[in-house]
Tab-separated table of C-alpha atoms in Angstrom:
chain	number	residue	atom	x	y	z
A	35	MET	CA	0.016	-0.009	-0.022
A	36	VAL	CA	1.327	3.461	-0.946
A	37	MET	CA	1.101	6.054	1.717
A	38	GLU	CA	-0.096	9.497	0.630
A	39	PHE	CA	1.722	12.598	1.965
A	40	LEU	CA	0.776	16.239	2.284
A	41	THR	CA	2.970	19.335	2.278
A	42	ILE	CA	2.837	21.692	5.250
A	43	ASP	CA	0.529	24.021	3.326
A	44	GLU	CA	-1.844	21.237	2.276
A	45	PHE	CA	-1.984	19.872	5.790
A	46	ALA	CA	-2.597	23.392	7.249
A	47	ALA	CA	-5.518	23.933	4.858
A	48	GLU	CA	-6.921	20.494	5.621
A	49	ILE	CA	-7.036	21.040	9.442
A	50	GLU	CA	-7.667	24.838	9.290
A	51	LEU	CA	-4.505	25.905	11.176
A	52	PRO	CA	-2.030	28.581	10.163
A	53	ARG	CA	0.970	27.198	8.337
A	54	THR	CA	3.332	28.432	11.043
A	55	ARG	CA	1.446	26.492	13.787
A	56	VAL	CA	1.662	23.325	11.703
A	57	LEU	CA	5.381	23.883	11.088
A	58	ASN	CA	6.083	24.516	14.761
A	59	ARG	CA	4.142	21.272	15.678
A	60	VAL	CA	6.179	19.346	13.108
A	61	ILE	CA	9.449	20.722	14.459
A	62	ARG	CA	8.431	19.908	18.072
A	63	LYS	CA	7.438	16.395	16.845
A	64	LYS	CA	3.740	16.820	17.784
A	65	ILE	CA	2.849	16.014	14.155
A	66	LYS	CA	4.566	13.103	12.446
A	67	ALA	CA	6.480	14.162	9.347
A	68	GLU	CA	9.384	13.225	7.137
A	69	LYS	CA	11.920	15.699	5.758
A	70	ARG	CA	12.403	15.111	2.027
A	71	GLY	CA	15.176	17.398	0.802
A	72	TRP	CA	14.158	20.806	2.098
A	73	MET	CA	10.461	19.996	2.370
A	74	TRP	CA	8.508	18.423	5.252
A	75	MET	CA	5.954	15.801	4.154
A	76	ILE	CA	3.137	14.693	6.498
A	77	PRO	CA	1.253	11.342	6.152
A	78	ARG	CA	-2.408	11.884	5.273
A	79	ASP	CA	-3.520	9.735	8.266
A	80	GLU	CA	-2.124	12.457	10.554
A	81	VAL	CA	-5.075	14.671	9.491
A	82	THR	CA	-7.547	12.484	11.332
A	83	ARG	CA	-5.363	12.134	14.387
A	84	VAL	CA	-4.644	15.861	14.710
A	85	LYS	CA	-8.287	16.815	14.020
A	86	LYS	CA	-9.428	14.552	16.867
A	87	GLU	CA	-6.762	15.998	19.157
A	88	LEU	CA	-7.878	19.511	18.324
A	89	GLU	CA	-11.598	18.686	18.790
A	90	ASN	CA	-11.068	16.946	22.097
A	91	GLY	CA	-8.993	19.647	23.774
A	92	PRO	CA	-10.197	21.440	26.896
A	93	ARG	CA	-13.251	23.637	26.384
A	94	ASP	CA	-12.173	26.567	28.473
A	95	PHE	CA	-11.665	29.231	25.763
A	96	TYR	CA	-13.994	32.111	24.826
A	97	VAL	CA	-14.173	34.737	22.090
A	98	TYR	CA	-14.953	38.400	22.820
A	99	PHE	CA	-15.405	41.824	21.194
A	100	HIS	CA	-14.191	45.269	22.236
A	101	LYS	CA	-16.479	48.036	21.077
A	102	MET	CA	-16.359	51.782	20.887
A	103	SER	CA	-19.156	53.958	22.237
A	104	ASN	CA	-20.560	54.239	18.693
A	105	GLY	CA	-21.102	50.474	18.604
A	106	LYS	CA	-18.275	49.787	16.153
A	107	ILE	CA	-16.239	46.677	17.020
A	108	PHE	CA	-12.541	47.328	16.898
A	109	TRP	CA	-11.065	44.177	18.499
A	110	VAL	CA	-11.845	40.484	18.404
A	111	GLY	CA	-10.043	38.338	20.954
A	112	LYS	CA	-9.838	34.883	22.385
A	113	SER	CA	-8.764	33.925	25.818
A	114	ARG	CA	-9.076	31.360	28.612
A	115	THR	CA	-8.183	33.851	31.320
A	116	ASN	CA	-9.952	37.022	32.412
A	117	ARG	CA	-8.752	39.248	29.518
A	118	VAL	CA	-12.143	40.352	28.289
A	119	ASP	CA	-12.085	43.628	30.280
A	120	ASP	CA	-8.421	44.259	29.626
A	121	PHE	CA	-8.172	47.709	28.011
A	122	GLN	CA	-4.485	48.146	28.886
A	123	PRO	CA	-2.256	49.934	26.323
A	124	GLY	CA	0.540	47.838	24.890
A	125	ARG	CA	-1.262	44.487	25.197
A	126	HIS	CA	-2.944	44.238	21.796
A	127	SER	CA	-1.688	46.242	18.725
A	128	PRO	CA	-0.484	49.719	17.992
A	129	GLU	CA	-3.801	50.466	16.264
A	130	TYR	CA	-5.673	49.223	19.352
A	131	ASP	CA	-3.626	51.689	21.464
A	132	LYS	CA	-4.654	54.531	19.120
A	133	VAL	CA	-8.364	53.754	19.592
A	134	LEU	CA	-7.727	53.494	23.332
A	135	ALA	CA	-6.043	56.928	23.429
A	136	GLN	CA	-8.730	58.468	21.213
A	137	HIS	CA	-11.779	57.140	23.082
A	138	GLY	CA	-10.507	56.397	26.603
A	139	SER	CA	-11.026	52.982	28.286
A	140	GLU	CA	-14.050	54.265	30.151
A	141	ASN	CA	-15.910	54.674	26.795
A	142	LEU	CA	-15.168	51.148	25.630
A	143	THR	CA	-17.156	47.978	26.258
A	144	ALA	CA	-16.444	44.361	26.144
A	145	GLU	CA	-18.762	41.485	25.195
A	146	ILE	CA	-18.203	37.743	25.311
A	147	ILE	CA	-19.762	36.287	22.197
A	148	LYS	CA	-18.942	32.558	22.417
A	149	MET	CA	-17.901	30.371	25.372
A	150	ASN	CA	-16.836	26.778	26.097
A	151	LEU	CA	-14.625	26.391	23.000
A	152	THR	CA	-11.452	24.493	22.448
A	153	ASN	CA	-8.437	26.514	21.571
A	154	HIS	CA	-8.810	25.484	17.987
A	155	GLU	CA	-12.495	26.411	17.826
A	156	ALA	CA	-11.721	29.804	19.415
A	157	GLU	CA	-8.941	30.505	16.843
A	158	LEU	CA	-11.292	29.653	13.962
A	159	THR	CA	-14.104	31.768	15.400
A	160	GLU	CA	-11.750	34.660	16.037
A	161	ARG	CA	-10.201	34.528	12.578
A	162	ASN	CA	-13.673	34.220	10.821
A	163	LEU	CA	-15.136	37.065	12.837
A	164	ILE	CA	-12.169	39.361	12.079
A	165	ARG	CA	-12.551	38.682	8.380
A	166	GLU	CA	-16.317	39.150	8.477
A	167	LEU	CA	-16.247	42.292	10.513
A	168	ARG	CA	-13.460	43.904	8.437
A	169	THR	CA	-15.505	43.333	5.255
A	170	SER	CA	-18.627	44.780	6.886
A	171	GLY	CA	-16.893	48.111	7.786
A	172	HIS	CA	-15.812	47.650	11.398
A	173	PRO	CA	-12.357	49.260	12.137
A	174	ILE	CA	-10.799	46.000	13.315
A	175	THR	CA	-7.308	46.619	14.813
A	176	ASN	CA	-6.197	42.961	15.074
A	177	VAL	CA	-3.050	42.004	13.229
A	178	LEU	CA	-3.862	38.290	13.233
A	179	PRO	CA	-2.869	36.482	9.974
A	180	LEU	CA	-6.053	35.515	8.207
A	181	LYS	CA	-4.873	32.371	6.525
């Protein structure tokens, strides 16, 4: 039987993780892979194993919004700790700090929008909401890669 292999990019697309996270997991030997020349190749059966691992992780993450007083959402975050009300400068992005300076933390609100997620589910939710909100005109300040 011939074993089918995927590149890092193909594997990342298949399990909906950023390429860099897949590469880091390969390097740390959390995902089985073979180095062929300069390229890592991952057996296709790793897709099922890693998907199960991601789906069965602890469900202690949540996704939240930060909004300006005009109702516009400017930050989408995920956490498992009490970060939802964290309006501290220097903790998010330079654009976030500009909104904070312009509006003041007392004029910003936070809202948890989804709870009891695995880390993977929270990352997918966060990424999809950032993309959706940016296209609908919200001044999102996240610098999260959207791949």
